[in-house]
Amino acid sequence: MLPTEVPQSHPGPSALLLLQLLLPPTSAFFPNIWSLLAAPGSITHQDLTEEAALNVTLQLFLEQPPPGRPPLRLEDFLGRTLLADDLFAAYFGPGSSRRFRAALGEVSRANAAQDSLPTSRNDPDLHFDAERLGQGRARLVGALRETVVAARALDHTLARQRLGAALHALQDFYSHSNWVELGEQQPHPHLLWPRQELQNLAQVADPTCSDCEELSCPRNWLGFTLLTSGYFGTHPPKPPGCKTGPSSLHPGLQPSAKPPGRQGFLQAAGHHPSLQPELCPGHHGQHG
Ligand SMILES: *[C@@H]1O[C@H](CO)[C@@H](O)[C@H](O)[C@H]1NC(C)=O
């Protein structure tokens, strides 16, 4: 998960830095309304962020046994929904995880805000849209760097905001690109390592699917072998030719349910049969 991939020399300290971000409190935990409203089986940015943070925390607690207390046992947590209270009780003993949850709420709200703030919601480079994957990667790496710099300067609020932004972009890469459709099962090896160019990228002018007149065309991207992204919004406009539509690549949809847009789709959020536009936090930003 993230801490081992942040460009740092020692995974241990960077994991600790990230954990520190989650410790001091500044606000209350905010339940994720989208997790209740979204289509069945869908996952929101907030859900992913919170689950990943709990995973990383468990990993850290396992690696660094609590001084003067029995070590945690992985088998006590396998196959169960991780809860902050359980993790903290096992590590620190009786007490509250309220401050941790508050800090995690800051991270996940900053993540969600990337879809709702006017300054960020339409910027393709913050969402891996519009065939600008190289630019998106540069912004993602920049946000991770800012996270670490702010954490080192003990500016935890800023660090949590930048971490939320970085995680949003990271999640968008996998949901707005065809990485999964290309058959990849592992994280992109160069996404967080800016020295290596991203390879095999589709260009703006490349058609990425075959034209299709149906409302939903779940198979018309097959055979496309370059890494491509969806389009969202009007800037930059979707070029002519068949381009993958954004709704098809929404994080809430499973890979198998991600048809690309047919020719002419600009804002396809409302066109997916199983997804109402108002239930699509990724493209309407009414949440968070
Ligand atoms: C959390 O860990 C579980 C078990 O390893 C894994 O199945 C799940 O995908 C992880 N979730 C995230 C968001 O990393």
Short mmCIF file of C-alpha atoms and ligand atoms in Angstrom, two decimals:
data_model
loop_
_atom_site.label_atom_id
_atom_site.label_comp_id
_atom_site.label_asym_id
_atom_site.label_seq_id
_atom_site.Cartn_x
_atom_site.Cartn_y
_atom_site.Cartn_z
CA MET A 1 0.00 0.00 0.00
CA LEU A 2 0.99 3.61 -0.08
CA PRO A 3 3.80 4.02 2.46
CA THR A 4 6.05 1.50 0.78
CA GLU A 5 5.55 3.26 -2.55
CA VAL A 6 6.10 6.84 -1.50
CA PRO A 7 9.49 7.81 -2.92
CA GLN A 8 11.33 7.65 0.39
CA SER A 9 14.37 5.65 1.32
CA HIS A 10 12.85 3.91 4.35
CA PRO A 11 9.29 2.58 4.29
CA GLY A 12 9.22 2.50 8.10
CA PRO A 13 9.65 6.23 8.75
CA SER A 14 7.33 7.25 5.94
CA ALA A 15 4.64 4.90 7.25
CA LEU A 16 5.15 6.50 10.64
CA LEU A 17 4.89 9.96 9.14
CA LEU A 18 1.63 9.05 7.47
CA LEU A 19 0.33 7.57 10.69
CA GLN A 20 1.22 10.72 12.55
CA LEU A 21 -1.00 12.61 10.15
CA LEU A 22 -3.86 10.55 11.40
CA LEU A 23 -3.28 11.14 15.09
CA PRO A 24 -3.94 14.69 16.30
CA PRO A 25 -7.58 15.74 16.03
CA THR A 26 -9.16 18.77 14.49
CA SER A 27 -12.61 17.73 13.44
CA ALA A 28 -15.33 15.16 13.89
CA PHE A 29 -15.69 11.98 11.93
CA PHE A 30 -18.05 12.36 9.02
CA PRO A 31 -20.12 9.40 7.86
CA ASN A 32 -19.98 8.69 4.19
CA ILE A 33 -23.46 9.27 2.84
CA TRP A 34 -22.41 8.14 -0.60
CA SER A 35 -21.62 4.70 0.71
CA LEU A 36 -25.33 4.44 1.57
CA LEU A 37 -26.67 5.94 -1.64
CA ALA A 38 -24.35 4.68 -4.33
CA ALA A 39 -25.21 1.76 -6.55
CA PRO A 40 -24.92 -1.66 -4.88
CA GLY A 41 -21.37 -2.94 -4.90
CA SER A 42 -19.92 0.47 -5.64
CA ILE A 43 -17.04 1.99 -3.75
CA THR A 44 -16.61 5.70 -3.14
CA HIS A 45 -13.39 7.64 -2.82
CA GLN A 46 -14.10 8.01 0.90
CA ASP A 47 -14.70 4.31 1.45
CA LEU A 48 -11.49 3.39 -0.30
CA THR A 49 -9.50 5.98 1.59
CA GLU A 50 -10.79 4.94 4.99
CA GLU A 51 -10.38 1.25 4.34
CA ALA A 52 -6.85 1.74 3.03
CA ALA A 53 -5.89 3.85 6.05
CA LEU A 54 -7.14 1.14 8.40
CA ASN A 55 -5.24 -1.50 6.41
CA VAL A 56 -2.04 0.51 6.65
CA THR A 57 -2.57 1.13 10.34
CA LEU A 58 -3.01 -2.58 10.99
CA GLN A 59 0.15 -3.29 9.01
CA LEU A 60 2.07 -0.73 11.04
CA PHE A 61 0.72 -2.03 14.36
CA LEU A 62 1.76 -5.56 13.35
CA GLU A 63 5.25 -4.42 12.34
CA GLN A 64 5.80 -2.31 15.45
CA PRO A 65 4.45 -4.28 18.41
CA PRO A 66 3.14 -2.13 21.25
CA PRO A 67 5.71 -1.63 24.01
CA GLY A 68 4.66 -3.43 27.17
CA ARG A 69 1.59 -5.01 25.62
CA PRO A 70 0.96 -8.30 23.80
CA PRO A 71 1.54 -8.01 20.04
CA LEU A 72 -1.44 -7.94 17.70
CA ARG A 73 -2.30 -11.13 15.87
CA LEU A 74 -3.15 -10.89 12.20
CA GLU A 75 -5.66 -13.74 12.47
CA ASP A 76 -7.75 -11.68 14.86
CA PHE A 77 -8.42 -9.20 12.04
CA LEU A 78 -8.50 -11.31 8.88
CA GLY A 79 -11.83 -11.60 7.12
CA ARG A 80 -13.47 -8.89 9.23
CA THR A 81 -14.27 -5.28 8.57
CA LEU A 82 -11.48 -3.30 10.18
CA LEU A 83 -12.70 -0.81 12.75
CA ALA A 84 -10.55 1.91 14.23
CA ASP A 85 -11.87 1.18 17.71
CA ASP A 86 -10.87 -2.51 17.50
CA LEU A 87 -7.43 -1.71 16.14
CA PHE A 88 -6.73 0.91 18.75
CA ALA A 89 -8.06 -1.21 21.62
CA ALA A 90 -5.79 -4.06 20.54
CA TYR A 91 -2.76 -1.79 20.30
CA PHE A 92 -3.19 0.81 23.03
CA GLY A 93 -5.66 -0.93 25.33
CA PRO A 94 -9.00 0.51 26.38
CA GLY A 95 -9.56 4.05 25.18
CA SER A 96 -10.97 5.92 22.29
CA SER A 97 -9.97 6.16 18.65
CA ARG A 98 -11.92 9.40 18.29
CA ARG A 99 -8.89 11.52 17.43
CA PHE A 100 -7.70 9.02 14.85
CA ARG A 101 -11.12 8.95 13.25
CA ALA A 102 -11.28 12.73 13.19
CA ALA A 103 -7.92 12.93 11.45
CA LEU A 104 -8.90 10.24 8.99
CA GLY A 105 -12.08 12.20 8.29
CA GLU A 106 -9.92 15.17 7.32
CA VAL A 107 -8.03 13.06 4.83
CA SER A 108 -11.12 11.53 3.30
CA ARG A 109 -12.96 14.88 3.12
CA ALA A 110 -9.99 16.45 1.38
CA ASN A 111 -10.09 13.52 -1.00
CA ALA A 112 -13.79 14.02 -1.75
CA ALA A 113 -13.36 17.79 -2.10
CA GLN A 114 -11.27 17.22 -5.22
CA ASP A 115 -14.54 16.37 -6.98
CA SER A 116 -16.50 19.32 -5.64
CA LEU A 117 -14.25 22.36 -5.34
CA PRO A 118 -14.47 24.64 -8.40
CA THR A 119 -10.68 24.89 -8.53
CA SER A 120 -10.14 21.16 -8.77
CA ARG A 121 -13.23 19.38 -10.04
CA ASN A 122 -12.75 20.21 -13.73
CA ASP A 123 -8.98 19.99 -13.89
CA PRO A 124 -8.21 16.87 -15.94
CA ASP A 125 -4.71 16.68 -14.50
CA LEU A 126 -6.13 16.10 -11.03
CA HIS A 127 -8.33 13.24 -12.20
CA PHE A 128 -6.32 11.37 -14.83
CA ASP A 129 -8.72 12.45 -17.58
CA ALA A 130 -8.42 13.65 -21.17
CA GLU A 131 -5.39 11.55 -22.19
CA ARG A 132 -3.23 13.62 -19.87
CA LEU A 133 -1.86 10.74 -17.82
CA GLY A 134 1.70 12.08 -17.74
CA GLN A 135 0.50 15.43 -16.41
CA GLY A 136 -1.75 13.63 -13.93
CA ARG A 137 1.19 11.60 -12.69
CA ALA A 138 3.28 14.76 -12.19
CA ARG A 139 0.52 16.29 -10.05
CA LEU A 140 0.07 13.09 -8.04
CA VAL A 141 3.77 12.84 -7.27
CA GLY A 142 3.79 16.55 -6.37
CA ALA A 143 0.92 16.09 -3.92
CA LEU A 144 2.71 13.17 -2.26
CA ARG A 145 5.86 15.25 -1.90
CA GLU A 146 3.89 18.12 -0.39
CA THR A 147 2.34 15.64 2.05
CA VAL A 148 5.72 14.50 3.29
CA VAL A 149 7.14 18.02 3.44
CA ALA A 150 4.14 19.28 5.43
CA ALA A 151 4.27 16.30 7.77
CA ARG A 152 7.96 16.90 8.44
CA ALA A 153 7.14 20.54 9.22
CA LEU A 154 4.42 19.27 11.61
CA ASP A 155 1.73 21.01 9.57
CA HIS A 156 -0.63 18.09 9.98
CA THR A 157 -3.68 19.83 8.59
CA LEU A 158 -1.94 20.64 5.34
CA ALA A 159 -0.37 17.21 5.21
CA ARG A 160 -3.75 15.52 5.55
CA GLN A 161 -5.24 17.72 2.85
CA ARG A 162 -2.43 16.94 0.42
CA LEU A 163 -2.62 13.23 1.27
CA GLY A 164 -6.35 13.26 0.55
CA ALA A 165 -5.70 14.96 -2.80
CA ALA A 166 -2.97 12.49 -3.71
CA LEU A 167 -5.15 9.50 -2.83
CA HIS A 168 -7.99 10.90 -4.91
CA ALA A 169 -5.74 11.09 -7.96
CA LEU A 170 -4.32 7.64 -7.27
CA GLN A 171 -7.83 6.19 -7.10
CA ASP A 172 -8.86 8.05 -10.25
CA PHE A 173 -5.94 6.61 -12.18
CA TYR A 174 -7.28 3.10 -11.72
CA SER A 175 -10.92 4.04 -12.28
CA HIS A 176 -10.58 6.58 -15.11
CA SER A 177 -7.96 4.72 -17.14
CA ASN A 178 -8.21 1.33 -18.82
CA TRP A 179 -5.39 -0.13 -16.68
CA VAL A 180 -7.69 -2.88 -15.41
CA GLU A 181 -9.20 -3.52 -18.84
CA LEU A 182 -5.68 -4.05 -20.17
CA GLY A 183 -5.55 -7.10 -17.93
CA GLU A 184 -3.23 -5.61 -15.34
CA GLN A 185 -3.60 -7.06 -11.85
CA GLN A 186 -0.88 -5.09 -10.07
CA PRO A 187 -0.41 -1.38 -9.38
CA HIS A 188 1.25 0.57 -12.18
CA PRO A 189 4.98 0.24 -11.46
CA HIS A 190 5.90 3.79 -12.51
CA LEU A 191 2.97 5.81 -11.30
CA LEU A 192 4.74 7.08 -8.20
CA TRP A 193 8.25 7.14 -9.68
CA PRO A 194 8.59 10.21 -11.87
CA ARG A 195 11.99 9.31 -13.29
CA GLN A 196 10.47 6.71 -15.57
CA GLU A 197 8.22 7.95 -18.39
CA LEU A 198 4.76 6.41 -18.57
CA GLN A 199 4.84 4.07 -21.57
CA ASN A 200 2.29 2.97 -24.08
CA LEU A 201 0.03 6.02 -23.80
CA ALA A 202 -2.83 6.67 -26.21
CA GLN A 203 -2.76 10.09 -27.86
CA VAL A 204 -5.62 12.54 -28.02
CA ALA A 205 -6.25 11.74 -31.68
CA ASP A 206 -6.34 7.95 -31.21
CA PRO A 207 -9.82 6.43 -31.32
CA THR A 208 -9.93 4.11 -28.32
CA CYS A 209 -13.09 2.14 -29.03
CA SER A 210 -15.19 1.06 -31.96
CA ASP A 211 -18.28 3.07 -32.74
CA CYS A 212 -21.53 1.76 -31.38
CA GLU A 213 -25.11 2.95 -31.64
CA GLU A 214 -26.46 1.25 -28.54
CA LEU A 215 -27.13 3.01 -25.27
CA SER A 216 -24.53 0.83 -23.59
CA CYS A 217 -21.63 -0.83 -25.39
CA PRO A 218 -19.85 -3.00 -22.86
CA ARG A 219 -17.51 -4.65 -25.36
CA ASN A 220 -16.49 -2.04 -27.88
CA TRP A 221 -13.18 -1.19 -26.24
CA LEU A 222 -11.86 -4.72 -26.62
CA GLY A 223 -8.62 -4.99 -28.53
CA PHE A 224 -7.33 -1.57 -27.57
CA THR A 225 -3.85 -2.05 -26.13
CA LEU A 226 -2.64 1.45 -25.24
CA LEU A 227 -3.21 3.08 -21.86
CA THR A 228 -6.06 5.55 -22.28
CA SER A 229 -8.23 7.71 -20.04
CA GLY A 230 -11.81 8.88 -20.05
CA TYR A 231 -13.04 12.39 -20.76
CA PHE A 232 -15.03 14.47 -18.35
CA GLY A 233 -16.47 17.92 -18.72
CA THR A 234 -15.82 20.24 -21.62
CA HIS A 235 -12.21 21.37 -21.04
CA PRO A 236 -10.48 20.05 -22.96
CA PRO A 237 -13.32 18.84 -25.18
CA LYS A 238 -13.51 15.24 -26.17
CA PRO A 239 -11.95 14.98 -29.65
CA PRO A 240 -13.87 13.44 -32.55
CA GLY A 241 -13.74 9.68 -32.90
CA CYS A 242 -14.74 7.07 -30.40
CA LYS A 243 -13.28 7.89 -26.99
CA THR A 244 -13.86 6.13 -23.72
CA GLY A 245 -16.63 7.79 -21.75
CA PRO A 246 -16.20 8.92 -18.18
CA SER A 247 -19.20 7.23 -16.62
CA SER A 248 -17.96 3.91 -17.80
CA LEU A 249 -14.82 4.47 -15.81
CA HIS A 250 -16.41 5.62 -12.61
CA PRO A 251 -14.79 4.28 -9.43
CA GLY A 252 -18.13 2.98 -8.29
CA LEU A 253 -18.35 0.48 -11.10
CA GLN A 254 -16.72 -2.89 -11.24
CA PRO A 255 -14.36 -3.39 -14.18
CA SER A 256 -16.75 -5.79 -15.88
CA ALA A 257 -19.49 -3.16 -15.74
CA LYS A 258 -17.42 -0.43 -17.32
CA PRO A 259 -18.54 0.05 -20.91
CA PRO A 260 -16.79 2.83 -22.74
CA GLY A 261 -18.78 5.69 -24.16
CA ARG A 262 -19.81 5.52 -27.75
CA GLN A 263 -18.84 8.16 -30.20
CA GLY A 264 -20.05 11.58 -29.21
CA PHE A 265 -20.29 10.99 -25.49
CA LEU A 266 -19.06 13.98 -23.57
CA GLN A 267 -20.67 13.55 -20.20
CA ALA A 268 -21.78 10.01 -19.99
CA ALA A 269 -22.45 9.90 -16.27
CA GLY A 270 -26.17 9.60 -16.82
CA HIS A 271 -25.93 7.04 -19.55
CA HIS A 272 -24.84 4.03 -17.66
CA PRO A 273 -27.94 1.92 -17.12
CA SER A 274 -27.07 1.00 -13.56
CA LEU A 275 -25.92 4.42 -12.45
CA GLN A 276 -28.08 7.48 -12.01
CA PRO A 277 -26.15 10.73 -12.45
CA GLU A 278 -27.21 12.02 -9.06
CA LEU A 279 -25.73 8.94 -7.46
CA CYS A 280 -22.36 9.46 -9.04
CA PRO A 281 -20.20 11.35 -6.56
CA GLY A 282 -17.26 11.26 -8.91
CA HIS A 283 -18.98 13.55 -11.34
CA HIS A 284 -21.39 15.67 -9.40
CA GLY A 285 -19.55 16.54 -6.29
CA GLN A 286 -22.50 16.99 -3.96
CA HIS A 287 -20.86 14.92 -1.27
CA GLY A 288 -18.15 15.54 1.29
C1 LIG B 1 -7.50 -3.93 2.78
O1 LIG B 1 -6.97 -5.21 3.03
C2 LIG B 1 -7.77 -6.30 2.56
C3 LIG B 1 -7.11 -7.59 3.04
O2 LIG B 1 -5.77 -7.62 2.66
C4 LIG B 1 -7.88 -6.22 1.05
O3 LIG B 1 -8.70 -7.24 0.56
C5 LIG B 1 -8.48 -4.87 0.67
O4 LIG B 1 -8.52 -4.74 -0.73
C6 LIG B 1 -7.67 -3.75 1.27
N1 LIG B 1 -8.36 -2.48 0.99
C7 LIG B 1 -7.74 -1.41 0.55
C8 LIG B 1 -8.60 -0.24 0.25
O5 LIG B 1 -6.54 -1.35 0.38
#
